[in-house]
GROMACS .gro file of C-alpha atoms in nm:
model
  153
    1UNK     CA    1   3.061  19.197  10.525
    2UNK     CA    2   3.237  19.476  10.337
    3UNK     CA    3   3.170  19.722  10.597
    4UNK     CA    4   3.342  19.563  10.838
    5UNK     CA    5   3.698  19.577  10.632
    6UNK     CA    6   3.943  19.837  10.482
    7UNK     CA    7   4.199  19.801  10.230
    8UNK     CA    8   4.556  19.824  10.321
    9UNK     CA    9   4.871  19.812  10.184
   10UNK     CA   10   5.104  19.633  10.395
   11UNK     CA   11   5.483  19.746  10.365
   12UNK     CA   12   5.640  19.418  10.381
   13UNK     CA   13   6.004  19.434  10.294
   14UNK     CA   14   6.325  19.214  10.305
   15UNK     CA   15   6.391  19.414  10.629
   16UNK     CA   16   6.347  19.304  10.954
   17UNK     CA   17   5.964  19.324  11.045
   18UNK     CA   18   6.143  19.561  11.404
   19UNK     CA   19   6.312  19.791  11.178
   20UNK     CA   20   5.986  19.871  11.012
   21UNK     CA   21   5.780  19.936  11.310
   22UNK     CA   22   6.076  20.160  11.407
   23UNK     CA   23   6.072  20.363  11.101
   24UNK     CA   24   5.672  20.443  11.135
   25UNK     CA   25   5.732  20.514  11.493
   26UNK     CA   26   5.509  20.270  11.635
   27UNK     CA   27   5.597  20.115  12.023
   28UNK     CA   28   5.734  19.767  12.130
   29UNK     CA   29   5.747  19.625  12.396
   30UNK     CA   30   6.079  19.544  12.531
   31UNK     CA   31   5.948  19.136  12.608
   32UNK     CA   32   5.882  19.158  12.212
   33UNK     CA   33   6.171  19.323  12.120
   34UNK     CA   34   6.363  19.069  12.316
   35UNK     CA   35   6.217  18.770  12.173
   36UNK     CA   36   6.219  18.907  11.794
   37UNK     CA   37   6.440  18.587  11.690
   38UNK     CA   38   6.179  18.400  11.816
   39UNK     CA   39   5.924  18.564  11.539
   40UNK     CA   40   5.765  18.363  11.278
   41UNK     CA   41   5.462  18.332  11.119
   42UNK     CA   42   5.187  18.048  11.167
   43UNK     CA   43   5.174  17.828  10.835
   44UNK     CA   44   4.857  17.790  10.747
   45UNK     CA   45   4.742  17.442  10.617
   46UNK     CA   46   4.634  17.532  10.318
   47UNK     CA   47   4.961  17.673  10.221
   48UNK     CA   48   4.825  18.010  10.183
   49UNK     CA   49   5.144  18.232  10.150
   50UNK     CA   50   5.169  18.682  10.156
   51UNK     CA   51   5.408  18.783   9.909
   52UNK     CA   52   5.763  18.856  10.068
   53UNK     CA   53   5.676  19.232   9.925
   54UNK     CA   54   5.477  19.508  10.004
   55UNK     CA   55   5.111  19.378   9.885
   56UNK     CA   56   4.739  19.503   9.926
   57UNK     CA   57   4.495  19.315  10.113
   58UNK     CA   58   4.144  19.353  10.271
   59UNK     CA   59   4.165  19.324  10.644
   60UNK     CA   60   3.830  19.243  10.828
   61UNK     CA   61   3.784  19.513  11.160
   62UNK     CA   62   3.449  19.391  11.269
   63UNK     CA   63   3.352  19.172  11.560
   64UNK     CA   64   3.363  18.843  11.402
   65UNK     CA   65   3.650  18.728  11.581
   66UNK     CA   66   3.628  18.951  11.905
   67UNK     CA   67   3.682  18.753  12.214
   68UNK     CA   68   3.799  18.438  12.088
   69UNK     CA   69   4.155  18.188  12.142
   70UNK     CA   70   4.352  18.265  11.797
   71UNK     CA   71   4.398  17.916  11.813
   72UNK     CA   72   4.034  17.878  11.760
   73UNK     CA   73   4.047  18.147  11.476
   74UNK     CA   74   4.351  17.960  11.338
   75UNK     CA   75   4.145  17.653  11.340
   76UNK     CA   76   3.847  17.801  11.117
   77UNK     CA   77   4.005  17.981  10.864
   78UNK     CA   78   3.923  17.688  10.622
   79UNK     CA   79   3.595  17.727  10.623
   80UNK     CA   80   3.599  18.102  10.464
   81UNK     CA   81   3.808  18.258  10.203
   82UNK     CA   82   3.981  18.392  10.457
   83UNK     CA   83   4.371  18.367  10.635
   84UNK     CA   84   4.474  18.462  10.972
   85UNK     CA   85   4.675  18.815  10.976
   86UNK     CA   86   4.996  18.809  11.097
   87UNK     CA   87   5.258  19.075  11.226
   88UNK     CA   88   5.300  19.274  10.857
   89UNK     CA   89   4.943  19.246  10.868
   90UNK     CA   90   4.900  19.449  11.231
   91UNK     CA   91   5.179  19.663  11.108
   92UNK     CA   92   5.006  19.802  10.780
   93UNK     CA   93   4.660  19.854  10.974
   94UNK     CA   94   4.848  20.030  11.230
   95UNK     CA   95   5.003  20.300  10.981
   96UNK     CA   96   4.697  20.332  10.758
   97UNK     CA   97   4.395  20.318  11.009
   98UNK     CA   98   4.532  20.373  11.367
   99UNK     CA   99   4.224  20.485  11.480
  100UNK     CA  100   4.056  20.101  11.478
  101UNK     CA  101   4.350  20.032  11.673
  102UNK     CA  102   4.214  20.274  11.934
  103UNK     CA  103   3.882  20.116  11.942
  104UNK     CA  104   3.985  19.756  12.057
  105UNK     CA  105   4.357  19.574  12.032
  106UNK     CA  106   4.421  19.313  11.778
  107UNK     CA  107   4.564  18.988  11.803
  108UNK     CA  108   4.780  18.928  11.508
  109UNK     CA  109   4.674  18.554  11.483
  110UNK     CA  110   4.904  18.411  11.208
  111UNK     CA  111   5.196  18.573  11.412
  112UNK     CA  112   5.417  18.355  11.611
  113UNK     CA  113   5.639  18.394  11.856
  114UNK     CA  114   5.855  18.105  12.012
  115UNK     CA  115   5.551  17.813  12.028
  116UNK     CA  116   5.295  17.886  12.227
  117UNK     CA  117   5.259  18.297  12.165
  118UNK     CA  118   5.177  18.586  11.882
  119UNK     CA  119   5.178  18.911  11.884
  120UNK     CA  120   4.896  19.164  11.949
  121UNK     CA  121   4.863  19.549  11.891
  122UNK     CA  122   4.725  19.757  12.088
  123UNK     CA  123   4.642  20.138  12.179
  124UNK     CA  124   4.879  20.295  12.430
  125UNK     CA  125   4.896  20.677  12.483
  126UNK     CA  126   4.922  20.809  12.197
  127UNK     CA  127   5.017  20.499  11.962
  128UNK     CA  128   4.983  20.142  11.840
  129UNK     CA  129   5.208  19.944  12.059
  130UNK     CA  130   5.294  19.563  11.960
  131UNK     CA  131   5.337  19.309  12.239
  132UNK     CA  132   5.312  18.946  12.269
  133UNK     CA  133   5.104  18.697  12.450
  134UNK     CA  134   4.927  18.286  12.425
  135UNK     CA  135   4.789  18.163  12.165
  136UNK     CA  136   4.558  17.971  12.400
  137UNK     CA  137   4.348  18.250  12.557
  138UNK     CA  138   4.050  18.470  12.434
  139UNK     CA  139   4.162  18.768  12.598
  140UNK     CA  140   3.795  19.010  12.638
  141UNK     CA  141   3.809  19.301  12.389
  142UNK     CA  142   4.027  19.164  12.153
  143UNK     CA  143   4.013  19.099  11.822
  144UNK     CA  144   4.190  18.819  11.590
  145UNK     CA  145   4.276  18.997  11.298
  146UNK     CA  146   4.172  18.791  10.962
  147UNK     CA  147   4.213  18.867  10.601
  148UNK     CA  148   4.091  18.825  10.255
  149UNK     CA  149   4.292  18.503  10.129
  150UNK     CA  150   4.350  18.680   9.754
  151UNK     CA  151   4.671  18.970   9.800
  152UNK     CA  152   4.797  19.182   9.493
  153UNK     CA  153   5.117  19.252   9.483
   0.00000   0.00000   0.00000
């Protein structure tokens, strides 16, 4: 449903993914921030890759995937023209349309961190703040974030 996504460019860059958040002044938490070597991103089985650029892509916001284990969402993304969004992902929605962030927190489902966690964003104070947490829950209010397969870059 086209109403239920925005377009977004999402600054990926041959920086580290920290440095970035940094720079647009969006919060981590420190149990992140200490586990950044730990970050990775979820390879999907169909070998769908995100360019290692900045590229646009369509970013679904709706309720599709509210209240379910990412691991679940991970688990169905072959069955739509769709991939799981990871960390870049989170990170361009959260400088281009902050205010969905503010609605309900993400989980950034093609995120990893260490094996059994991703990362999430959420609305705190007056910001986006990332965090991470299990892949193995379907934490209430949250939302997997999930993406149109085809990126330009």
């Amino acid at each position: 449903d086209d109403s239920n996504s925005v377009p977004v460019i999402v600054p990926k860059f041959s920086f580290p993914w920290d440095r970035v958040v940094d720079a647009a002044s969006l919060e981590m938490s420190d149990y992140l921030r200490g586990r950044l070597s730990e970050l990775g991103t979820w390879k999907d089985p169909r070998g769908i890759l995100t360019p290692d650029k900045p590229y646009a892509a369509w970013l679904y916001v709706g309720d599709d995937y509210l209240n379910r284990k990412p691991s679940a969402i991970r688990d169905e993304m072959y069955k739509k023209d769709r991939r799981a969004g990871d960390q870049w992902d989170g990170l361009g929605l959260s400088v281009v349309r902050e205010d969905i962030i503010k609605v309900k927190p993400f989980d950034l489902v093609a995120s990893t961190v260490g094996p059994g966690e991703m990362v999430y964003v959420f609305w705190l104070y007056d910001r986006p703040k990332f965090h991470a947490l299990s892949v193995g829950g379907a934490y209430p209010g949250f939302r997997g974030l999930v993406c149109g397969s085809e990126v330009e870059s």
